[in-house]
Amino acid sequence: MLTQPHPDYLDQLIDEKEAASYLCYSVRALQNWRVRGGGPLFIKVSGRSVRYTRRDLQKWIAEKRVANTSVAPS
């Protein structure tokens, strides 16, 4: 029997370690993207505290989809 995810699952805040795991990237990659740009949207909770939502991560993944190698992701 499959259980339904919590209704707020996509909008719950997750830390950078969980976000990195979700994306199959390292925490360092997320940190670099935050400085250089090009990564998923994030929420800066305080000076050193950063959070992500799964919805933003999924949106970022969808923006990277391409049909073939001659088409650059947006």
PDB file of C-alpha atoms in Angstrom:
ATOM      1  CA  MET A   1       0.000   0.000   0.000  1.00  0.00           C
ATOM      2  CA  LEU A   2       1.438   3.346  -1.042  1.00  0.00           C
ATOM      3  CA  THR A   3       1.193   6.240   1.341  1.00  0.00           C
ATOM      4  CA  GLN A   4       0.429   9.730   0.116  1.00  0.00           C
ATOM      5  CA  PRO A   5       3.094  12.371   0.809  1.00  0.00           C
ATOM      6  CA  HIS A   6       2.248  15.172   3.186  1.00  0.00           C
ATOM      7  CA  PRO A   7       0.267  17.892   1.323  1.00  0.00           C
ATOM      8  CA  ASP A   8       3.042  20.415   1.994  1.00  0.00           C
ATOM      9  CA  TYR A   9       5.852  18.028   0.969  1.00  0.00           C
ATOM     10  CA  LEU A  10       6.960  20.129  -2.031  1.00  0.00           C
ATOM     11  CA  ASP A  11       6.895  23.401  -0.084  1.00  0.00           C
ATOM     12  CA  GLN A  12       8.561  22.286   3.155  1.00  0.00           C
ATOM     13  CA  LEU A  13      11.952  23.849   3.784  1.00  0.00           C
ATOM     14  CA  ILE A  14      14.907  21.480   3.622  1.00  0.00           C
ATOM     15  CA  ASP A  15      18.544  22.157   4.458  1.00  0.00           C
ATOM     16  CA  GLU A  16      21.372  22.163   1.937  1.00  0.00           C
ATOM     17  CA  LYS A  17      22.467  18.624   2.823  1.00  0.00           C
ATOM     18  CA  GLU A  18      19.020  17.226   2.008  1.00  0.00           C
ATOM     19  CA  ALA A  19      18.771  19.432  -1.105  1.00  0.00           C
ATOM     20  CA  ALA A  20      22.147  18.174  -2.332  1.00  0.00           C
ATOM     21  CA  SER A  21      21.043  14.585  -1.775  1.00  0.00           C
ATOM     22  CA  TYR A  22      17.761  15.254  -3.601  1.00  0.00           C
ATOM     23  CA  LEU A  23      19.694  16.595  -6.611  1.00  0.00           C
ATOM     24  CA  CYS A  24      22.486  13.970  -6.410  1.00  0.00           C
ATOM     25  CA  TYR A  25      25.062  16.745  -6.106  1.00  0.00           C
ATOM     26  CA  SER A  26      27.429  17.744  -3.346  1.00  0.00           C
ATOM     27  CA  VAL A  27      26.750  20.411  -0.756  1.00  0.00           C
ATOM     28  CA  ARG A  28      29.814  22.197  -2.153  1.00  0.00           C
ATOM     29  CA  ALA A  29      28.155  22.357  -5.607  1.00  0.00           C
ATOM     30  CA  LEU A  30      25.096  24.064  -4.076  1.00  0.00           C
ATOM     31  CA  GLN A  31      27.350  26.503  -2.230  1.00  0.00           C
ATOM     32  CA  ASN A  32      29.219  27.333  -5.442  1.00  0.00           C
ATOM     33  CA  TRP A  33      25.964  27.884  -7.352  1.00  0.00           C
ATOM     34  CA  ARG A  34      24.729  30.254  -4.653  1.00  0.00           C
ATOM     35  CA  VAL A  35      27.854  32.382  -5.103  1.00  0.00           C
ATOM     36  CA  ARG A  36      28.214  32.141  -8.886  1.00  0.00           C
ATOM     37  CA  GLY A  37      24.573  31.752  -9.887  1.00  0.00           C
ATOM     38  CA  GLY A  38      22.951  29.109 -12.039  1.00  0.00           C
ATOM     39  CA  GLY A  39      21.648  26.928  -9.243  1.00  0.00           C
ATOM     40  CA  PRO A  40      18.169  26.440  -7.837  1.00  0.00           C
ATOM     41  CA  LEU A  41      16.378  29.189  -5.940  1.00  0.00           C
ATOM     42  CA  PHE A  42      17.123  29.218  -2.215  1.00  0.00           C
ATOM     43  CA  ILE A  43      15.915  30.932   0.933  1.00  0.00           C
ATOM     44  CA  LYS A  44      18.410  32.672   3.174  1.00  0.00           C
ATOM     45  CA  VAL A  45      16.953  32.211   6.644  1.00  0.00           C
ATOM     46  CA  SER A  46      19.818  33.929   8.460  1.00  0.00           C
ATOM     47  CA  GLY A  47      23.469  34.813   7.922  1.00  0.00           C
ATOM     48  CA  ARG A  48      24.632  31.220   7.499  1.00  0.00           C
ATOM     49  CA  SER A  49      21.356  29.321   7.291  1.00  0.00           C
ATOM     50  CA  VAL A  50      20.062  28.441   3.821  1.00  0.00           C
ATOM     51  CA  ARG A  51      16.998  26.393   2.924  1.00  0.00           C
ATOM     52  CA  TYR A  52      15.412  25.065  -0.257  1.00  0.00           C
ATOM     53  CA  THR A  53      11.985  23.787  -1.220  1.00  0.00           C
ATOM     54  CA  ARG A  54      11.550  20.611  -3.218  1.00  0.00           C
ATOM     55  CA  ARG A  55       9.259  22.555  -5.554  1.00  0.00           C
ATOM     56  CA  ASP A  56      12.116  24.951  -6.427  1.00  0.00           C
ATOM     57  CA  LEU A  57      14.485  22.013  -6.880  1.00  0.00           C
ATOM     58  CA  GLN A  58      12.026  20.279  -9.217  1.00  0.00           C
ATOM     59  CA  LYS A  59      11.536  23.490 -11.185  1.00  0.00           C
ATOM     60  CA  TRP A  60      15.312  23.878 -11.574  1.00  0.00           C
ATOM     61  CA  ILE A  61      15.589  20.265 -12.750  1.00  0.00           C
ATOM     62  CA  ALA A  62      12.789  20.809 -15.289  1.00  0.00           C
ATOM     63  CA  GLU A  63      14.581  23.896 -16.655  1.00  0.00           C
ATOM     64  CA  LYS A  64      17.678  21.753 -17.316  1.00  0.00           C
ATOM     65  CA  ARG A  65      15.823  19.234 -19.496  1.00  0.00           C
ATOM     66  CA  VAL A  66      16.867  19.035 -23.108  1.00  0.00           C
ATOM     67  CA  ALA A  67      15.805  16.866 -26.037  1.00  0.00           C
ATOM     68  CA  ASN A  68      19.273  16.512 -27.522  1.00  0.00           C
ATOM     69  CA  THR A  69      22.828  17.736 -27.117  1.00  0.00           C
ATOM     70  CA  SER A  70      22.510  20.515 -29.691  1.00  0.00           C
ATOM     71  CA  VAL A  71      19.900  22.306 -27.587  1.00  0.00           C
ATOM     72  CA  ALA A  72      21.290  24.310 -24.670  1.00  0.00           C
ATOM     73  CA  PRO A  73      19.258  24.265 -21.441  1.00  0.00           C
ATOM     74  CA  SER A  74      17.550  27.542 -20.634  1.00  0.00           C
TER      75      SER A  74
END
